[in-house]
Amino acid sequence: MDRRARIYVAGHTGMVGAAVVRRLRAAGYDDLVLRTRAELDLTDQAAVRDFMAAHRPAYVVDCAARVGGIKANMTHPAEFLYENLQIQNNLIWSARDAGVETFLFLGSSCIYPRGCPQPMREDYFMTGRPEPTNEAYAYAKIAGMKLCEYLHEESGRNFVSCMPTNIYGEGDNFDPETSHVIPALLRRMHEAREAGAPEVVIWGTGDSRREFLHVEDLADAVLWLLAHHRAKRFLNVGTGQDISVRELAERIRSLVGYEGALVFDATKPDGMPRKALDVSALHAAGWHHRIGFEEGLRRTYDWYLAHVARAGMPV
């Protein structure tokens, strides 16, 4: 990649987008085009088209999406499907019209079927229906990935996708209503410790298994993919290692120093029983993660203490 190339990072104020911007700048890429939601509404087709035509970036990294945990996905499926389709369609199509050289679309592990063989290989994509608790988000991501594939075939343009596993780290969303499992558990156990609460109730049986990748590792993978990935088929991005929600909760309890009980509410959904990625294709191509899970959890909790808990922020 030419370090003089203009790069647009969509969604740069979110956890993933912000990490991508930090990684690009650290690598010497200075011509970055960035817009906040207030400056550019990505659901506005005309605004996105005009923006892309005016700035004509050589590379686009699509980190923009409406995201949330199981509760948010189950409560607002229509909004998750509609808003994500709008955002990604506007970005992908306007990038095509503006002559963007490389467009990198970030998918989600929820694209894989609920009963998918484990670990999940790229070949298992679209071999069954997604997990019902987040199928609206999954269908939006599937549509974006297929649109990039079709444009890759039709135009020969390098419109490609990657499929990250569950991401966590500094800058995560700690909102109790919309956060994913790691920030949710970190916040709830910290607050339970501070309040002296005797127990923390956790959705599900605790038996479901998840894989987690630190956001700085994902940002590093994004830079690698921009420079090396030229195939129309997406690549999984993760660690290839998973953990049960129960073990995750125990690790977070130990990290936070919470001494109360963990109560698993089996009347609430577990989501997909297991989501572990086969990352052998990415490893064979030359990229590996670097941040261990214990280090990543500690860094995430330290960020929460500095930017949310001690700062007195509501989320």
PDB file of C-alpha atoms in Angstrom:
ATOM      1  CA  MET A   1       0.000   0.000   0.000  1.00  0.00           C
ATOM      2  CA  ASP A   2       1.173   3.466  -0.897  1.00  0.00           C
ATOM      3  CA  ARG A   3       1.402   5.529   2.294  1.00  0.00           C
ATOM      4  CA  ARG A   4       0.282   8.553   0.277  1.00  0.00           C
ATOM      5  CA  ALA A   5      -3.033   6.842  -0.535  1.00  0.00           C
ATOM      6  CA  ARG A   6      -6.235   8.433   0.701  1.00  0.00           C
ATOM      7  CA  ILE A   7      -8.168   6.138   3.062  1.00  0.00           C
ATOM      8  CA  TYR A   8     -11.711   6.605   4.309  1.00  0.00           C
ATOM      9  CA  VAL A   9     -12.565   4.791   7.565  1.00  0.00           C
ATOM     10  CA  ALA A  10     -16.336   4.679   7.977  1.00  0.00           C
ATOM     11  CA  GLY A  11     -17.410   4.495  11.607  1.00  0.00           C
ATOM     12  CA  HIS A  12     -14.133   5.832  12.983  1.00  0.00           C
ATOM     13  CA  THR A  13     -15.654   6.933  16.306  1.00  0.00           C
ATOM     14  CA  GLY A  14     -16.607   3.373  17.246  1.00  0.00           C
ATOM     15  CA  MET A  15     -14.310   0.922  19.003  1.00  0.00           C
ATOM     16  CA  VAL A  16     -13.185  -0.863  15.838  1.00  0.00           C
ATOM     17  CA  GLY A  17     -12.970   2.213  13.609  1.00  0.00           C
ATOM     18  CA  ALA A  18     -10.960   4.153  16.187  1.00  0.00           C
ATOM     19  CA  ALA A  19      -8.498   1.274  16.529  1.00  0.00           C
ATOM     20  CA  VAL A  20      -8.125   1.072  12.739  1.00  0.00           C
ATOM     21  CA  VAL A  21      -7.370   4.790  12.580  1.00  0.00           C
ATOM     22  CA  ARG A  22      -4.736   4.452  15.320  1.00  0.00           C
ATOM     23  CA  ARG A  23      -3.110   1.536  13.500  1.00  0.00           C
ATOM     24  CA  LEU A  24      -3.077   3.339  10.145  1.00  0.00           C
ATOM     25  CA  ARG A  25      -1.531   6.449  11.643  1.00  0.00           C
ATOM     26  CA  ALA A  26       1.084   4.405  13.477  1.00  0.00           C
ATOM     27  CA  ALA A  27       2.027   2.826  10.142  1.00  0.00           C
ATOM     28  CA  GLY A  28       2.495   6.236   8.505  1.00  0.00           C
ATOM     29  CA  TYR A  29      -0.811   6.693   6.662  1.00  0.00           C
ATOM     30  CA  ASP A  30      -1.690  10.361   7.079  1.00  0.00           C
ATOM     31  CA  ASP A  31      -4.262  11.062   4.355  1.00  0.00           C
ATOM     32  CA  LEU A  32      -7.249   9.750   6.294  1.00  0.00           C
ATOM     33  CA  VAL A  33     -10.773  10.935   5.535  1.00  0.00           C
ATOM     34  CA  LEU A  34     -12.944  10.845   8.661  1.00  0.00           C
ATOM     35  CA  ARG A  35     -16.502  11.987   9.336  1.00  0.00           C
ATOM     36  CA  THR A  36     -18.610  11.742  12.478  1.00  0.00           C
ATOM     37  CA  ARG A  37     -22.262  10.717  12.337  1.00  0.00           C
ATOM     38  CA  ALA A  38     -23.247  14.366  12.780  1.00  0.00           C
ATOM     39  CA  GLU A  39     -21.085  15.330   9.798  1.00  0.00           C
ATOM     40  CA  LEU A  40     -22.221  12.513   7.493  1.00  0.00           C
ATOM     41  CA  ASP A  41     -25.383  10.433   7.887  1.00  0.00           C
ATOM     42  CA  LEU A  42     -24.476   7.090   6.318  1.00  0.00           C
ATOM     43  CA  THR A  43     -28.160   6.184   5.911  1.00  0.00           C
ATOM     44  CA  ASP A  44     -28.550   9.183   3.560  1.00  0.00           C
ATOM     45  CA  GLN A  45     -27.847   7.868   0.059  1.00  0.00           C
ATOM     46  CA  ALA A  46     -27.368  11.242  -1.610  1.00  0.00           C
ATOM     47  CA  ALA A  47     -25.088  12.542   1.136  1.00  0.00           C
ATOM     48  CA  VAL A  48     -22.860   9.463   0.985  1.00  0.00           C
ATOM     49  CA  ARG A  49     -22.728   9.571  -2.822  1.00  0.00           C
ATOM     50  CA  ASP A  50     -21.738  13.245  -2.828  1.00  0.00           C
ATOM     51  CA  PHE A  51     -19.140  12.707  -0.096  1.00  0.00           C
ATOM     52  CA  MET A  52     -17.502   9.800  -1.906  1.00  0.00           C
ATOM     53  CA  ALA A  53     -17.494  11.627  -5.228  1.00  0.00           C
ATOM     54  CA  ALA A  54     -15.902  14.708  -3.660  1.00  0.00           C
ATOM     55  CA  HIS A  55     -13.107  12.908  -1.791  1.00  0.00           C
ATOM     56  CA  ARG A  56     -12.496   9.828  -3.988  1.00  0.00           C
ATOM     57  CA  PRO A  57     -10.491   7.726  -1.539  1.00  0.00           C
ATOM     58  CA  ALA A  58      -8.342   4.912  -2.891  1.00  0.00           C
ATOM     59  CA  TYR A  59      -9.269   2.664   0.052  1.00  0.00           C
ATOM     60  CA  VAL A  60     -12.402   2.381   2.174  1.00  0.00           C
ATOM     61  CA  VAL A  61     -12.672   0.423   5.428  1.00  0.00           C
ATOM     62  CA  ASP A  62     -16.287  -0.119   6.439  1.00  0.00           C
ATOM     63  CA  CYS A  63     -16.416  -0.292  10.256  1.00  0.00           C
ATOM     64  CA  ALA A  64     -19.815   1.426  10.423  1.00  0.00           C
ATOM     65  CA  ALA A  65     -22.807  -0.532  11.682  1.00  0.00           C
ATOM     66  CA  ARG A  66     -25.598  -0.583  14.196  1.00  0.00           C
ATOM     67  CA  VAL A  67     -24.431  -3.192  16.708  1.00  0.00           C
ATOM     68  CA  GLY A  68     -25.539  -4.652  20.027  1.00  0.00           C
ATOM     69  CA  GLY A  69     -25.831  -7.759  22.149  1.00  0.00           C
ATOM     70  CA  ILE A  70     -28.557 -10.414  22.227  1.00  0.00           C
ATOM     71  CA  LYS A  71     -31.055  -8.208  24.061  1.00  0.00           C
ATOM     72  CA  ALA A  72     -30.704  -5.306  21.615  1.00  0.00           C
ATOM     73  CA  ASN A  73     -30.888  -7.609  18.591  1.00  0.00           C
ATOM     74  CA  MET A  74     -34.012  -9.359  19.870  1.00  0.00           C
ATOM     75  CA  THR A  75     -35.735  -6.100  20.821  1.00  0.00           C
ATOM     76  CA  HIS A  76     -35.080  -4.170  17.591  1.00  0.00           C
ATOM     77  CA  PRO A  77     -34.577  -6.626  14.688  1.00  0.00           C
ATOM     78  CA  ALA A  78     -36.264  -4.387  12.100  1.00  0.00           C
ATOM     79  CA  GLU A  79     -34.014  -1.463  12.971  1.00  0.00           C
ATOM     80  CA  PHE A  80     -30.908  -3.669  12.896  1.00  0.00           C
ATOM     81  CA  LEU A  81     -31.764  -4.995   9.440  1.00  0.00           C
ATOM     82  CA  TYR A  82     -32.893  -1.703   7.915  1.00  0.00           C
ATOM     83  CA  GLU A  83     -30.147   0.579   9.234  1.00  0.00           C
ATOM     84  CA  ASN A  84     -27.317  -1.807   8.446  1.00  0.00           C
ATOM     85  CA  LEU A  85     -28.601  -2.427   4.924  1.00  0.00           C
ATOM     86  CA  GLN A  86     -28.871   1.312   4.349  1.00  0.00           C
ATOM     87  CA  ILE A  87     -25.387   2.067   5.662  1.00  0.00           C
ATOM     88  CA  GLN A  88     -23.539  -0.657   3.780  1.00  0.00           C
ATOM     89  CA  ASN A  89     -25.457  -0.305   0.500  1.00  0.00           C
ATOM     90  CA  ASN A  90     -24.789   3.429   0.415  1.00  0.00           C
ATOM     91  CA  LEU A  91     -21.096   2.981   1.167  1.00  0.00           C
ATOM     92  CA  ILE A  92     -20.443   0.084  -1.208  1.00  0.00           C
ATOM     93  CA  TRP A  93     -22.354   1.497  -4.183  1.00  0.00           C
ATOM     94  CA  SER A  94     -21.033   5.023  -3.863  1.00  0.00           C
ATOM     95  CA  ALA A  95     -17.497   3.605  -3.543  1.00  0.00           C
ATOM     96  CA  ARG A  96     -18.049   1.702  -6.776  1.00  0.00           C
ATOM     97  CA  ASP A  97     -19.240   4.851  -8.537  1.00  0.00           C
ATOM     98  CA  ALA A  98     -16.316   6.886  -7.169  1.00  0.00           C
ATOM     99  CA  GLY A  99     -13.713   4.433  -8.469  1.00  0.00           C
ATOM    100  CA  VAL A 100     -12.485   3.222  -5.073  1.00  0.00           C
ATOM    101  CA  GLU A 101      -9.599   0.777  -5.585  1.00  0.00           C
ATOM    102  CA  THR A 102     -10.094  -1.393  -2.468  1.00  0.00           C
ATOM    103  CA  PHE A 103     -13.187  -1.629  -0.278  1.00  0.00           C
ATOM    104  CA  LEU A 104     -12.923  -3.752   2.883  1.00  0.00           C
ATOM    105  CA  PHE A 105     -16.238  -4.783   4.432  1.00  0.00           C
ATOM    106  CA  LEU A 106     -16.261  -6.113   7.987  1.00  0.00           C
ATOM    107  CA  GLY A 107     -18.745  -8.925   8.492  1.00  0.00           C
ATOM    108  CA  SER A 108     -19.737 -10.756  11.686  1.00  0.00           C
ATOM    109  CA  SER A 109     -19.493 -14.326  12.953  1.00  0.00           C
ATOM    110  CA  CYS A 110     -23.292 -14.405  13.255  1.00  0.00           C
ATOM    111  CA  ILE A 111     -23.420 -15.002   9.480  1.00  0.00           C
ATOM    112  CA  TYR A 112     -22.700 -18.679  10.072  1.00  0.00           C
ATOM    113  CA  PRO A 113     -25.578 -21.148  10.572  1.00  0.00           C
ATOM    114  CA  ARG A 114     -26.724 -21.902  14.121  1.00  0.00           C
ATOM    115  CA  GLY A 115     -25.854 -25.586  13.705  1.00  0.00           C
ATOM    116  CA  CYS A 116     -22.579 -24.907  11.935  1.00  0.00           C
ATOM    117  CA  PRO A 117     -19.787 -27.509  12.333  1.00  0.00           C
ATOM    118  CA  GLN A 118     -17.022 -26.255  14.604  1.00  0.00           C
ATOM    119  CA  PRO A 119     -14.637 -24.598  14.136  1.00  0.00           C
ATOM    120  CA  MET A 120     -16.397 -22.632  11.403  1.00  0.00           C
ATOM    121  CA  ARG A 121     -14.641 -22.575   8.029  1.00  0.00           C
ATOM    122  CA  GLU A 122     -15.287 -20.057   5.300  1.00  0.00           C
ATOM    123  CA  ASP A 123     -16.826 -22.880   3.247  1.00  0.00           C
ATOM    124  CA  TYR A 124     -19.710 -23.171   5.749  1.00  0.00           C
ATOM    125  CA  PHE A 125     -21.021 -19.713   4.829  1.00  0.00           C
ATOM    126  CA  MET A 126     -24.723 -19.837   3.847  1.00  0.00           C
ATOM    127  CA  THR A 127     -25.142 -23.574   4.439  1.00  0.00           C
ATOM    128  CA  GLY A 128     -28.013 -22.972   6.873  1.00  0.00           C
ATOM    129  CA  ARG A 129     -30.055 -20.356   8.751  1.00  0.00           C
ATOM    130  CA  PRO A 130     -28.403 -18.016  11.250  1.00  0.00           C
ATOM    131  CA  GLU A 131     -28.981 -18.038  14.995  1.00  0.00           C
ATOM    132  CA  PRO A 132     -32.508 -16.573  15.556  1.00  0.00           C
ATOM    133  CA  THR A 133     -31.470 -14.165  18.334  1.00  0.00           C
ATOM    134  CA  ASN A 134     -29.396 -12.065  15.907  1.00  0.00           C
ATOM    135  CA  GLU A 135     -30.606 -13.136  12.477  1.00  0.00           C
ATOM    136  CA  ALA A 136     -31.582  -9.618  11.371  1.00  0.00           C
ATOM    137  CA  TYR A 137     -28.011  -8.394  11.848  1.00  0.00           C
ATOM    138  CA  ALA A 138     -26.731 -11.572  10.198  1.00  0.00           C
ATOM    139  CA  TYR A 139     -28.870 -11.109   7.091  1.00  0.00           C
ATOM    140  CA  ALA A 140     -27.644  -7.534   6.716  1.00  0.00           C
ATOM    141  CA  LYS A 141     -24.014  -8.619   6.959  1.00  0.00           C
ATOM    142  CA  ILE A 142     -24.591 -11.491   4.532  1.00  0.00           C
ATOM    143  CA  ALA A 143     -26.057  -9.040   2.014  1.00  0.00           C
ATOM    144  CA  GLY A 144     -23.028  -6.749   2.314  1.00  0.00           C
ATOM    145  CA  MET A 145     -20.575  -9.581   1.872  1.00  0.00           C
ATOM    146  CA  LYS A 146     -22.394 -10.930  -1.177  1.00  0.00           C
ATOM    147  CA  LEU A 147     -22.620  -7.459  -2.735  1.00  0.00           C
ATOM    148  CA  CYS A 148     -18.844  -7.108  -2.437  1.00  0.00           C
ATOM    149  CA  GLU A 149     -18.398 -10.563  -3.992  1.00  0.00           C
ATOM    150  CA  TYR A 150     -20.660  -9.702  -6.928  1.00  0.00           C
ATOM    151  CA  LEU A 151     -18.890  -6.400  -7.570  1.00  0.00           C
ATOM    152  CA  HIS A 152     -15.540  -8.201  -7.387  1.00  0.00           C
ATOM    153  CA  GLU A 153     -16.780 -10.592 -10.088  1.00  0.00           C
ATOM    154  CA  GLU A 154     -18.438  -8.005 -12.326  1.00  0.00           C
ATOM    155  CA  SER A 155     -15.896  -5.205 -12.234  1.00  0.00           C
ATOM    156  CA  GLY A 156     -12.667  -6.866 -11.127  1.00  0.00           C
ATOM    157  CA  ARG A 157     -12.486  -4.194  -8.431  1.00  0.00           C
ATOM    158  CA  ASN A 158     -10.969  -5.267  -5.109  1.00  0.00           C
ATOM    159  CA  PHE A 159     -14.176  -5.146  -3.069  1.00  0.00           C
ATOM    160  CA  VAL A 160     -13.516  -7.743  -0.359  1.00  0.00           C
ATOM    161  CA  SER A 161     -14.714  -8.832   3.074  1.00  0.00           C
ATOM    162  CA  CYS A 162     -13.358 -10.238   6.281  1.00  0.00           C
ATOM    163  CA  MET A 163     -15.283 -12.031   8.997  1.00  0.00           C
ATOM    164  CA  PRO A 164     -14.089 -11.000  12.474  1.00  0.00           C
ATOM    165  CA  THR A 165     -14.964 -12.994  15.554  1.00  0.00           C
ATOM    166  CA  ASN A 166     -16.328 -11.251  18.691  1.00  0.00           C
ATOM    167  CA  ILE A 167     -14.313  -8.073  19.290  1.00  0.00           C
ATOM    168  CA  TYR A 168     -13.558  -6.425  22.631  1.00  0.00           C
ATOM    169  CA  GLY A 169     -11.080  -3.924  24.037  1.00  0.00           C
ATOM    170  CA  GLU A 170     -10.429  -0.292  24.784  1.00  0.00           C
ATOM    171  CA  GLY A 171     -13.270   1.952  23.661  1.00  0.00           C
ATOM    172  CA  ASP A 172     -15.894  -0.794  23.977  1.00  0.00           C
ATOM    173  CA  ASN A 173     -19.573  -0.042  24.564  1.00  0.00           C
ATOM    174  CA  PHE A 174     -20.485  -0.410  28.241  1.00  0.00           C
ATOM    175  CA  ASP A 175     -24.152   0.609  27.917  1.00  0.00           C
ATOM    176  CA  PRO A 176     -26.200  -1.911  29.973  1.00  0.00           C
ATOM    177  CA  GLU A 177     -28.889  -2.086  27.274  1.00  0.00           C
ATOM    178  CA  THR A 178     -26.745  -2.594  24.169  1.00  0.00           C
ATOM    179  CA  SER A 179     -23.325  -3.916  25.206  1.00  0.00           C
ATOM    180  CA  HIS A 180     -21.833  -7.277  24.296  1.00  0.00           C
ATOM    181  CA  VAL A 181     -20.911  -9.917  26.838  1.00  0.00           C
ATOM    182  CA  ILE A 182     -17.409  -8.812  27.932  1.00  0.00           C
ATOM    183  CA  PRO A 183     -18.159  -5.123  28.605  1.00  0.00           C
ATOM    184  CA  ALA A 184     -21.540  -6.078  30.090  1.00  0.00           C
ATOM    185  CA  LEU A 185     -19.996  -8.494  32.589  1.00  0.00           C
ATOM    186  CA  LEU A 186     -17.092  -6.174  33.436  1.00  0.00           C
ATOM    187  CA  ARG A 187     -19.450  -3.325  34.258  1.00  0.00           C
ATOM    188  CA  ARG A 188     -22.007  -5.408  36.139  1.00  0.00           C
ATOM    189  CA  MET A 189     -19.427  -7.135  38.322  1.00  0.00           C
ATOM    190  CA  HIS A 190     -17.589  -3.893  39.015  1.00  0.00           C
ATOM    191  CA  GLU A 191     -20.827  -2.201  40.055  1.00  0.00           C
ATOM    192  CA  ALA A 192     -21.867  -5.265  42.093  1.00  0.00           C
ATOM    193  CA  ARG A 193     -18.541  -5.175  43.931  1.00  0.00           C
ATOM    194  CA  GLU A 194     -18.888  -1.474  44.637  1.00  0.00           C
ATOM    195  CA  ALA A 195     -22.476  -1.941  45.883  1.00  0.00           C
ATOM    196  CA  GLY A 196     -21.733  -5.094  47.880  1.00  0.00           C
ATOM    197  CA  ALA A 197     -24.380  -7.008  45.903  1.00  0.00           C
ATOM    198  CA  PRO A 198     -24.567 -10.704  46.853  1.00  0.00           C
ATOM    199  CA  GLU A 199     -25.006 -12.002  43.306  1.00  0.00           C
ATOM    200  CA  VAL A 200     -24.848 -11.194  39.620  1.00  0.00           C
ATOM    201  CA  VAL A 201     -27.417 -12.806  37.323  1.00  0.00           C
ATOM    202  CA  ILE A 202     -26.169 -13.779  33.870  1.00  0.00           C
ATOM    203  CA  TRP A 203     -28.362 -14.670  30.898  1.00  0.00           C
ATOM    204  CA  GLY A 204     -28.276 -18.297  29.751  1.00  0.00           C
ATOM    205  CA  THR A 205     -26.796 -21.498  31.095  1.00  0.00           C
ATOM    206  CA  GLY A 206     -23.180 -20.377  30.805  1.00  0.00           C
ATOM    207  CA  ASP A 207     -22.436 -23.359  28.565  1.00  0.00           C
ATOM    208  CA  SER A 208     -22.314 -21.525  25.233  1.00  0.00           C
ATOM    209  CA  ARG A 209     -18.817 -20.922  23.925  1.00  0.00           C
ATOM    210  CA  ARG A 210     -17.398 -17.803  22.313  1.00  0.00           C
ATOM    211  CA  GLU A 211     -14.153 -16.681  20.710  1.00  0.00           C
ATOM    212  CA  PHE A 212     -12.783 -13.196  21.358  1.00  0.00           C
ATOM    213  CA  LEU A 213     -10.254 -11.028  19.515  1.00  0.00           C
ATOM    214  CA  HIS A 214      -8.800  -7.826  20.936  1.00  0.00           C
ATOM    215  CA  VAL A 215      -9.656  -4.767  18.877  1.00  0.00           C
ATOM    216  CA  GLU A 216      -6.005  -3.807  18.366  1.00  0.00           C
ATOM    217  CA  ASP A 217      -5.395  -7.205  16.799  1.00  0.00           C
ATOM    218  CA  LEU A 218      -8.360  -6.675  14.475  1.00  0.00           C
ATOM    219  CA  ALA A 219      -6.969  -3.277  13.468  1.00  0.00           C
ATOM    220  CA  ASP A 220      -3.639  -4.908  12.666  1.00  0.00           C
ATOM    221  CA  ALA A 221      -5.461  -7.539  10.593  1.00  0.00           C
ATOM    222  CA  VAL A 222      -7.318  -4.798   8.701  1.00  0.00           C
ATOM    223  CA  LEU A 223      -4.037  -3.175   7.686  1.00  0.00           C
ATOM    224  CA  TRP A 224      -2.713  -6.572   6.579  1.00  0.00           C
ATOM    225  CA  LEU A 225      -5.866  -7.312   4.571  1.00  0.00           C
ATOM    226  CA  LEU A 226      -5.773  -3.944   2.814  1.00  0.00           C
ATOM    227  CA  ALA A 227      -2.251  -4.711   1.666  1.00  0.00           C
ATOM    228  CA  HIS A 228      -2.616  -8.406   0.821  1.00  0.00           C
ATOM    229  CA  HIS A 229      -6.188  -9.657   0.401  1.00  0.00           C
ATOM    230  CA  ARG A 230      -7.271  -9.780  -3.237  1.00  0.00           C
ATOM    231  CA  ALA A 231      -9.653 -12.767  -3.368  1.00  0.00           C
ATOM    232  CA  LYS A 232     -13.404 -12.287  -3.696  1.00  0.00           C
ATOM    233  CA  ARG A 233     -14.069 -14.827  -0.911  1.00  0.00           C
ATOM    234  CA  PHE A 234     -13.846 -13.476   2.619  1.00  0.00           C
ATOM    235  CA  LEU A 235     -11.357 -14.555   5.303  1.00  0.00           C
ATOM    236  CA  ASN A 236     -12.133 -15.361   8.941  1.00  0.00           C
ATOM    237  CA  VAL A 237     -10.257 -13.171  11.434  1.00  0.00           C
ATOM    238  CA  GLY A 238      -9.837 -14.437  14.974  1.00  0.00           C
ATOM    239  CA  THR A 239      -7.708 -16.422  17.384  1.00  0.00           C
ATOM    240  CA  GLY A 240      -9.088 -19.921  16.777  1.00  0.00           C
ATOM    241  CA  GLN A 241      -9.561 -20.282  20.563  1.00  0.00           C
ATOM    242  CA  ASP A 242     -12.884 -20.185  22.405  1.00  0.00           C
ATOM    243  CA  ILE A 243     -14.117 -20.141  25.999  1.00  0.00           C
ATOM    244  CA  SER A 244     -17.433 -20.887  27.731  1.00  0.00           C
ATOM    245  CA  VAL A 245     -19.479 -17.965  29.030  1.00  0.00           C
ATOM    246  CA  ARG A 246     -19.251 -19.524  32.489  1.00  0.00           C
ATOM    247  CA  GLU A 247     -15.447 -19.571  32.392  1.00  0.00           C
ATOM    248  CA  LEU A 248     -15.440 -16.044  30.975  1.00  0.00           C
ATOM    249  CA  ALA A 249     -17.603 -14.868  33.875  1.00  0.00           C
ATOM    250  CA  GLU A 250     -15.281 -16.535  36.392  1.00  0.00           C
ATOM    251  CA  ARG A 251     -12.245 -14.860  34.852  1.00  0.00           C
ATOM    252  CA  ILE A 252     -13.933 -11.470  34.935  1.00  0.00           C
ATOM    253  CA  ARG A 253     -15.040 -11.994  38.545  1.00  0.00           C
ATOM    254  CA  SER A 254     -11.418 -12.726  39.489  1.00  0.00           C
ATOM    255  CA  LEU A 255     -10.118  -9.732  37.516  1.00  0.00           C
ATOM    256  CA  VAL A 256     -12.631  -7.318  39.050  1.00  0.00           C
ATOM    257  CA  GLY A 257     -12.322  -8.760  42.546  1.00  0.00           C
ATOM    258  CA  TYR A 258     -16.026  -9.482  42.944  1.00  0.00           C
ATOM    259  CA  GLU A 259     -16.715 -12.035  45.699  1.00  0.00           C
ATOM    260  CA  GLY A 260     -20.449 -12.577  45.210  1.00  0.00           C
ATOM    261  CA  ALA A 261     -22.229 -15.458  43.504  1.00  0.00           C
ATOM    262  CA  LEU A 262     -22.714 -15.889  39.764  1.00  0.00           C
ATOM    263  CA  VAL A 263     -26.268 -17.017  38.967  1.00  0.00           C
ATOM    264  CA  PHE A 264     -27.011 -18.287  35.456  1.00  0.00           C
ATOM    265  CA  ASP A 265     -30.611 -17.737  34.328  1.00  0.00           C
ATOM    266  CA  ALA A 266     -31.397 -20.686  32.058  1.00  0.00           C
ATOM    267  CA  THR A 267     -34.780 -19.179  31.149  1.00  0.00           C
ATOM    268  CA  LYS A 268     -32.897 -16.604  29.045  1.00  0.00           C
ATOM    269  CA  PRO A 269     -31.380 -17.486  25.639  1.00  0.00           C
ATOM    270  CA  ASP A 270     -27.811 -18.673  25.226  1.00  0.00           C
ATOM    271  CA  GLY A 271     -27.635 -17.650  21.594  1.00  0.00           C
ATOM    272  CA  MET A 272     -25.600 -19.877  19.299  1.00  0.00           C
ATOM    273  CA  PRO A 273     -24.198 -22.879  21.245  1.00  0.00           C
ATOM    274  CA  ARG A 274     -20.665 -22.339  19.959  1.00  0.00           C
ATOM    275  CA  LYS A 275     -18.944 -19.822  17.698  1.00  0.00           C
ATOM    276  CA  ALA A 276     -15.319 -20.705  17.063  1.00  0.00           C
ATOM    277  CA  LEU A 277     -13.630 -19.730  13.832  1.00  0.00           C
ATOM    278  CA  ASP A 278     -11.281 -21.790  11.729  1.00  0.00           C
ATOM    279  CA  VAL A 279      -8.547 -19.232  11.004  1.00  0.00           C
ATOM    280  CA  SER A 280      -6.185 -21.608   9.227  1.00  0.00           C
ATOM    281  CA  ALA A 281      -6.561 -19.772   5.901  1.00  0.00           C
ATOM    282  CA  LEU A 282      -5.503 -16.460   7.442  1.00  0.00           C
ATOM    283  CA  HIS A 283      -2.653 -18.088   9.349  1.00  0.00           C
ATOM    284  CA  ALA A 284      -1.438 -19.754   6.163  1.00  0.00           C
ATOM    285  CA  ALA A 285      -1.547 -16.377   4.417  1.00  0.00           C
ATOM    286  CA  GLY A 286       0.702 -14.868   7.075  1.00  0.00           C
ATOM    287  CA  TRP A 287      -1.306 -13.107   9.802  1.00  0.00           C
ATOM    288  CA  HIS A 288      -1.638 -14.116  13.501  1.00  0.00           C
ATOM    289  CA  HIS A 289      -3.079 -12.345  16.532  1.00  0.00           C
ATOM    290  CA  ARG A 290      -0.652 -11.117  19.212  1.00  0.00           C
ATOM    291  CA  ILE A 291      -2.608 -10.063  22.306  1.00  0.00           C
ATOM    292  CA  GLY A 292      -3.374 -12.815  24.825  1.00  0.00           C
ATOM    293  CA  PHE A 293      -6.838 -13.004  26.358  1.00  0.00           C
ATOM    294  CA  GLU A 294      -5.759 -12.243  29.927  1.00  0.00           C
ATOM    295  CA  GLU A 295      -3.836  -9.172  28.788  1.00  0.00           C
ATOM    296  CA  GLY A 296      -6.761  -8.050  26.645  1.00  0.00           C
ATOM    297  CA  LEU A 297      -9.262  -8.364  29.503  1.00  0.00           C
ATOM    298  CA  ARG A 298      -7.002  -6.397  31.831  1.00  0.00           C
ATOM    299  CA  ARG A 299      -6.554  -3.615  29.276  1.00  0.00           C
ATOM    300  CA  THR A 300     -10.307  -3.450  28.697  1.00  0.00           C
ATOM    301  CA  TYR A 301     -11.057  -3.240  32.420  1.00  0.00           C
ATOM    302  CA  ASP A 302      -8.379  -0.578  32.914  1.00  0.00           C
ATOM    303  CA  TRP A 303      -9.978   1.459  30.116  1.00  0.00           C
ATOM    304  CA  TYR A 304     -13.402   1.079  31.729  1.00  0.00           C
ATOM    305  CA  LEU A 305     -12.052   2.264  35.089  1.00  0.00           C
ATOM    306  CA  ALA A 306     -10.366   5.297  33.543  1.00  0.00           C
ATOM    307  CA  HIS A 307     -13.036   6.368  31.060  1.00  0.00           C
ATOM    308  CA  VAL A 308     -16.362   5.168  32.435  1.00  0.00           C
ATOM    309  CA  ALA A 309     -16.354   4.258  36.136  1.00  0.00           C
ATOM    310  CA  ARG A 310     -13.987   6.899  37.481  1.00  0.00           C
ATOM    311  CA  ALA A 311     -15.075   9.536  35.015  1.00  0.00           C
ATOM    312  CA  GLY A 312     -18.660   9.227  36.216  1.00  0.00           C
ATOM    313  CA  MET A 313     -19.960   8.631  32.704  1.00  0.00           C
ATOM    314  CA  PRO A 314     -23.432   7.062  32.388  1.00  0.00           C
ATOM    315  CA  VAL A 315     -22.312   4.393  29.901  1.00  0.00           C
TER     316      VAL A 315
END
